Amino acid sequence: MGPLVFQRGCQTRALHSTDAEVQTVSTAVSSTQTEPQDHVTEQLLQHEEPEPPGLRDFLRQVEDRVIKELVKNARSHAFDGYQVNWEDQSQLVSCRHRLQHPSAQERSLHVTSVSWSCTGSVIACAYGRIDEGDWGTEKSHVCTWNLDRRGLNPKQPDLVIDVPTTVTALSFHPNQPSLIAGGLYTGEVVVWDTSHTQDPVMAQTGMSADSHREPVYQVDWVPLQKRGEFGVLSASSGGRVLLWTLDPDQGGFVLSAGYALVRQQVPHSSRSNYKARGSSHVGVTALALSPWDSDIFLVGSEGGLLLKCSFSSQTLAAAPSEGQSVTLRAPAVFSFRPRNSPIHSIHCSPFHRNLFLSVGTDGLAHLHSLLQTNPLLSVRVSDSYVFDVRWSPTRPLVFAAATGQGVVQIFDLGRRSLRPAATIDQGGANQAATCLAFNSQNPHLLAVGKTDGTVNIWHLSADLTEQSPRETVQLELMAREVVGLHV
Amino acid sequence: MAEVEETLKRIQSQKGVQGIIIVNSEGIPIKTTMDNSSTVQYVGLIHQLVMKARSTLRDLDPQNDLTFLRIRSKKNEIMIAPDKDYFLIVIQNPSD
């Protein structure tokens, strides 16, 4: 029997196919274009946008209630004067540390300047003596203490930098915690790098034709054109204000701009009866930068002049050229009412662009507005000299002043009476308080340097450091009391 | 939308009002009188706070629910009117 074989086949039904052709008989051309729409029509379209569903109903529902609460709130006295204490409220001002450098104390050096680092943990102080005699040539020091370090020894600084002459000015770099700029009695400007313990001197001006010839009473870091870069501005009693930039290659300073203050070029305010006496240069004893306007700086002189100056002034200085590498310019653009005695310190308000304070040997603190010659307010700080004044970094109406009697007076301009809000008296009369600095990172701390060679770190009470709700407004009102300016 | 704008204007004209934000149930701001970065900051933080406040009340008493939230601070007061679909946030400084 053979294998089974099946056979299958399939076939589709016959496929029908046809051919056909099409051809247009007639043609027509047509096009469309939108026309510029009218404003009116556009707005209507917007209004017809689908709004979130239920929004109108929601608002209808809550509107009345919310407005009622807002009105009640505005009229309510329920919370007047109500204060809550979140932090440990100390009502007392207490002395946290008393820092000393034994070697400086033995030689009876004064503290001439204090400065906090940008991180707020390190305090640096400069020693020296600027009273009579040959003290200026005495060797001195710059010392730093790190207050956040455990095992802080108040009698032993973390770093001591020996300096061949009295240091008259000190300022920490605003961003780099290891750099300190200093001004010396010899007129030199130095920058120390505290991270190089072997040789901390990073740059110095030396005794060149460019440098100052008289003691440098103030140094400040100034932001330069290029963001993040800073130059050093130095002012001396020789009447020069010089702007230095750091030259990283050469390890020195380059004089970038120079300003000379000469008596004849000081703008005279109409009511000033300031008589020229002595030499023609204006000995600068105080300098302040404005945190609001990078073109402005303020200068105070040993003759009592108070001047507003401009970095961009183009007027040439009428001072004899001494071979400087840059042409000296006359920066003064406005003269405030002069005082009869040297001005020791000026500070611009961190809360209002027009306000600044100045203090001097006459024992008064003057609150000035940049807009007028006469001070807005005159506060009797002390019967003796006032060496330094600083605005509080947290309270717009508060400032502290260091007096020749060794006492620091803290004033609150919000109070009706002009008596000090607090007085810090370490005791030890005949020891003047020469300099002070608020710690902007930790605003409760205030450093005060004295002629007995100590730096005291004070912890301020809460009411001196905590801003109250209406302070900025009160300060603004005070600033508007400028004669002729209508509120 | 005009009615919505009118309502917001009425609220804004009350004494001391510093800002108004309307947020939807997903935490996205749909109307604001403040700048973008402040709005985003407020909305992100307040949304969480409102949810927490609501759940606190309902845990204490399941029959209860949040109707209004007011946060009073040293500088101003934040009022929040919550709802199923939207929140209305108003920031007021009553002493202004």
Short mmCIF file of N, CA, C and O in Angstrom, two decimals, chain A residues 47 51-56 58-63 65-67 69-71 73-74 79 466-467 469-470, chain B residues 1 3-4 7 10-11 14 17 22 30 67-68 70 72 74 77 79 81 83 86-88 90 92 94-95:
data_model
loop_
_atom_site.label_atom_id
_atom_site.label_comp_id
_atom_site.label_asym_id
_atom_site.label_seq_id
_atom_site.Cartn_x
_atom_site.Cartn_y
_atom_site.Cartn_z
N HIS A 47 -10.12 87.56 27.69
CA HIS A 47 -11.14 87.36 28.71
C HIS A 47 -11.87 86.05 28.54
O HIS A 47 -12.43 85.52 29.49
N GLU A 51 -10.96 80.06 32.54
CA GLU A 51 -10.36 80.31 33.84
C GLU A 51 -10.43 79.04 34.65
O GLU A 51 -11.28 78.20 34.40
N PRO A 52 -9.52 78.94 35.61
CA PRO A 52 -9.51 77.72 36.42
C PRO A 52 -10.91 77.47 36.99
O PRO A 52 -11.51 78.39 37.53
N PRO A 53 -11.38 76.27 36.87
CA PRO A 53 -12.77 75.98 37.26
C PRO A 53 -12.98 76.20 38.75
O PRO A 53 -12.18 75.78 39.56
N GLY A 54 -14.04 76.84 39.07
CA GLY A 54 -14.38 77.02 40.48
C GLY A 54 -13.66 78.17 41.15
O GLY A 54 -13.90 78.46 42.32
N LEU A 55 -12.79 78.89 40.44
CA LEU A 55 -12.03 79.98 41.07
C LEU A 55 -12.95 81.11 41.48
O LEU A 55 -12.88 81.65 42.57
N ARG A 56 -13.85 81.44 40.57
CA ARG A 56 -14.77 82.55 40.88
C ARG A 56 -15.61 82.22 42.10
O ARG A 56 -15.80 83.05 42.98
N PHE A 58 -14.95 80.12 44.49
CA PHE A 58 -14.08 80.11 45.67
C PHE A 58 -13.88 81.52 46.20
O PHE A 58 -14.05 81.79 47.39
N LEU A 59 -13.55 82.44 45.29
CA LEU A 59 -13.28 83.80 45.73
C LEU A 59 -14.52 84.47 46.29
O LEU A 59 -14.47 85.18 47.29
N ARG A 60 -15.66 84.20 45.65
CA ARG A 60 -16.89 84.77 46.18
C ARG A 60 -17.11 84.34 47.60
O ARG A 60 -17.54 85.10 48.44
N GLN A 61 -16.76 83.08 47.83
CA GLN A 61 -16.99 82.52 49.16
C GLN A 61 -16.07 83.12 50.21
O GLN A 61 -16.48 83.40 51.33
N VAL A 62 -14.80 83.28 49.86
CA VAL A 62 -13.85 83.70 50.91
C VAL A 62 -13.69 85.21 51.02
O VAL A 62 -13.22 85.70 52.04
N GLU A 63 -14.05 85.92 49.97
CA GLU A 63 -13.73 87.35 49.94
C GLU A 63 -14.23 88.09 51.17
O GLU A 63 -13.48 88.80 51.84
N ARG A 65 -15.13 87.12 54.11
CA ARG A 65 -14.50 86.71 55.36
C ARG A 65 -13.09 87.30 55.48
O ARG A 65 -12.69 87.81 56.51
N VAL A 66 -12.36 87.20 54.39
CA VAL A 66 -10.97 87.68 54.41
C VAL A 66 -10.94 89.19 54.62
O VAL A 66 -10.14 89.70 55.42
N ILE A 67 -11.79 89.90 53.95
CA ILE A 67 -11.78 91.35 54.11
C ILE A 67 -12.16 91.74 55.52
O ILE A 67 -11.57 92.65 56.12
N GLU A 69 -11.58 90.03 58.20
CA GLU A 69 -10.41 89.79 59.06
C GLU A 69 -9.34 90.84 58.86
O GLU A 69 -8.70 91.28 59.82
N LEU A 70 -9.11 91.25 57.62
CA LEU A 70 -8.09 92.26 57.34
C LEU A 70 -8.43 93.57 58.03
O LEU A 70 -7.58 94.22 58.63
N VAL A 71 -9.70 93.94 57.97
CA VAL A 71 -10.12 95.21 58.59
C VAL A 71 -9.99 95.12 60.11
O VAL A 71 -9.48 96.02 60.76
N ASN A 73 -8.04 93.28 61.79
CA ASN A 73 -6.62 93.23 62.12
C ASN A 73 -6.00 94.62 62.13
O ASN A 73 -5.22 94.97 62.99
N ALA A 74 -6.39 95.40 61.13
CA ALA A 74 -5.81 96.74 61.03
C ALA A 74 -6.23 97.60 62.20
O ALA A 74 -5.52 98.51 62.60
N PHE A 79 -2.33 92.95 69.86
CA PHE A 79 -0.94 92.55 69.94
C PHE A 79 0.01 93.70 70.17
O PHE A 79 1.21 93.54 70.06
N GLU A 466 18.14 93.29 68.83
CA GLU A 466 17.02 92.82 68.03
C GLU A 466 16.22 93.97 67.47
O GLU A 466 15.77 94.84 68.18
N GLN A 467 16.05 93.91 66.16
CA GLN A 467 15.37 94.98 65.47
C GLN A 467 13.89 94.97 65.83
O GLN A 467 13.26 93.93 65.85
N PRO A 469 9.93 96.28 64.92
CA PRO A 469 9.26 96.35 63.62
C PRO A 469 9.32 97.71 62.92
O PRO A 469 9.40 97.76 61.72
N ARG A 470 9.34 98.81 63.67
CA ARG A 470 9.18 100.07 62.94
C ARG A 470 10.48 100.85 62.80
O ARG A 470 10.46 102.00 62.41
N MET B 1 -12.96 86.38 34.14
CA MET B 1 -11.67 86.70 34.78
C MET B 1 -11.71 88.11 35.38
O MET B 1 -10.99 88.40 36.33
N GLU B 3 -14.03 89.43 37.05
CA GLU B 3 -14.54 89.40 38.42
C GLU B 3 -13.43 89.01 39.39
O GLU B 3 -13.32 89.56 40.49
N VAL B 4 -12.61 88.06 38.96
CA VAL B 4 -11.48 87.62 39.79
C VAL B 4 -10.55 88.80 40.06
O VAL B 4 -10.12 89.04 41.20
N THR B 7 -12.03 91.27 42.51
CA THR B 7 -11.97 90.77 43.89
C THR B 7 -10.58 90.98 44.46
O THR B 7 -10.41 91.46 45.58
N ARG B 10 -9.99 94.54 45.35
CA ARG B 10 -10.66 94.94 46.59
C ARG B 10 -9.86 94.50 47.81
O ARG B 10 -9.72 95.24 48.77
N ILE B 11 -9.33 93.29 47.75
CA ILE B 11 -8.55 92.80 48.88
C ILE B 11 -7.24 93.58 49.00
O ILE B 11 -6.82 93.98 50.09
N GLN B 14 -7.16 96.94 50.92
CA GLN B 14 -7.31 97.00 52.38
C GLN B 14 -6.01 97.48 53.00
O GLN B 14 -4.93 97.30 52.44
N VAL B 17 -2.09 95.66 53.23
CA VAL B 17 -1.92 94.40 52.49
C VAL B 17 -0.65 94.49 51.64
O VAL B 17 -0.49 95.40 50.84
N ILE B 22 -2.98 83.23 45.09
CA ILE B 22 -3.98 82.16 45.03
C ILE B 22 -3.26 80.91 44.54
O ILE B 22 -2.58 80.92 43.51
N ILE B 30 -1.60 80.27 41.03
CA ILE B 30 -2.22 80.66 39.77
C ILE B 30 -2.45 82.15 39.65
O ILE B 30 -2.65 82.66 38.56
N THR B 67 -10.69 75.93 59.02
CA THR B 67 -11.43 76.91 58.24
C THR B 67 -10.59 78.15 57.90
O THR B 67 -10.82 78.80 56.89
N PHE B 68 -9.63 78.47 58.76
CA PHE B 68 -8.86 79.69 58.51
C PHE B 68 -7.56 79.56 59.28
O PHE B 68 -7.54 78.98 60.36
N ARG B 70 -4.08 81.77 60.61
CA ARG B 70 -3.41 83.07 60.69
C ARG B 70 -2.09 82.89 61.40
O ARG B 70 -2.02 82.29 62.46
N ARG B 72 0.92 85.02 62.97
CA ARG B 72 1.31 86.37 63.32
C ARG B 72 2.81 86.38 63.64
O ARG B 72 3.27 85.57 64.43
N LYS B 74 6.64 88.92 64.02
CA LYS B 74 7.11 90.24 64.46
C LYS B 74 6.80 91.30 63.41
O LYS B 74 6.44 92.41 63.74
N GLU B 77 1.51 89.71 59.28
CA GLU B 77 0.62 88.57 59.54
C GLU B 77 0.27 87.91 58.21
O GLU B 77 0.00 88.59 57.21
N MET B 79 -2.39 85.41 56.37
CA MET B 79 -3.72 84.79 56.53
C MET B 79 -3.98 83.84 55.39
O MET B 79 -3.73 84.18 54.23
N ALA B 81 -6.92 81.34 53.70
CA ALA B 81 -8.29 80.82 53.64
C ALA B 81 -8.26 79.58 52.76
O ALA B 81 -8.07 79.69 51.54
N ASP B 83 -9.52 75.78 51.07
CA ASP B 83 -10.74 75.27 50.44
C ASP B 83 -10.33 73.97 49.77
O ASP B 83 -9.15 73.63 49.70
N TYR B 86 -8.69 75.43 46.22
CA TYR B 86 -7.76 76.57 46.20
C TYR B 86 -7.44 77.05 47.61
O TYR B 86 -8.19 76.82 48.55
N PHE B 87 -6.32 77.77 47.73
CA PHE B 87 -6.04 78.53 48.96
C PHE B 87 -5.92 79.98 48.56
O PHE B 87 -5.36 80.29 47.50
N LEU B 88 -6.31 80.87 49.48
CA LEU B 88 -6.03 82.28 49.28
C LEU B 88 -5.06 82.71 50.38
O LEU B 88 -5.35 82.50 51.56
N VAL B 90 -3.00 85.86 52.06
CA VAL B 90 -2.87 87.33 52.09
C VAL B 90 -1.83 87.70 53.14
O VAL B 90 -1.88 87.21 54.26
N GLN B 92 -0.32 90.71 55.38
CA GLN B 92 -0.70 92.06 55.79
C GLN B 92 0.22 92.56 56.90
O GLN B 92 0.57 91.81 57.81
N PRO B 94 -0.32 95.02 59.64
CA PRO B 94 -1.42 95.84 60.15
C PRO B 94 -0.99 97.21 60.64
O PRO B 94 -1.79 98.12 60.67
N SER B 95 0.29 97.38 61.00
CA SER B 95 0.66 98.69 61.53
C SER B 95 1.13 99.64 60.45
O SER B 95 1.57 100.73 60.72
#
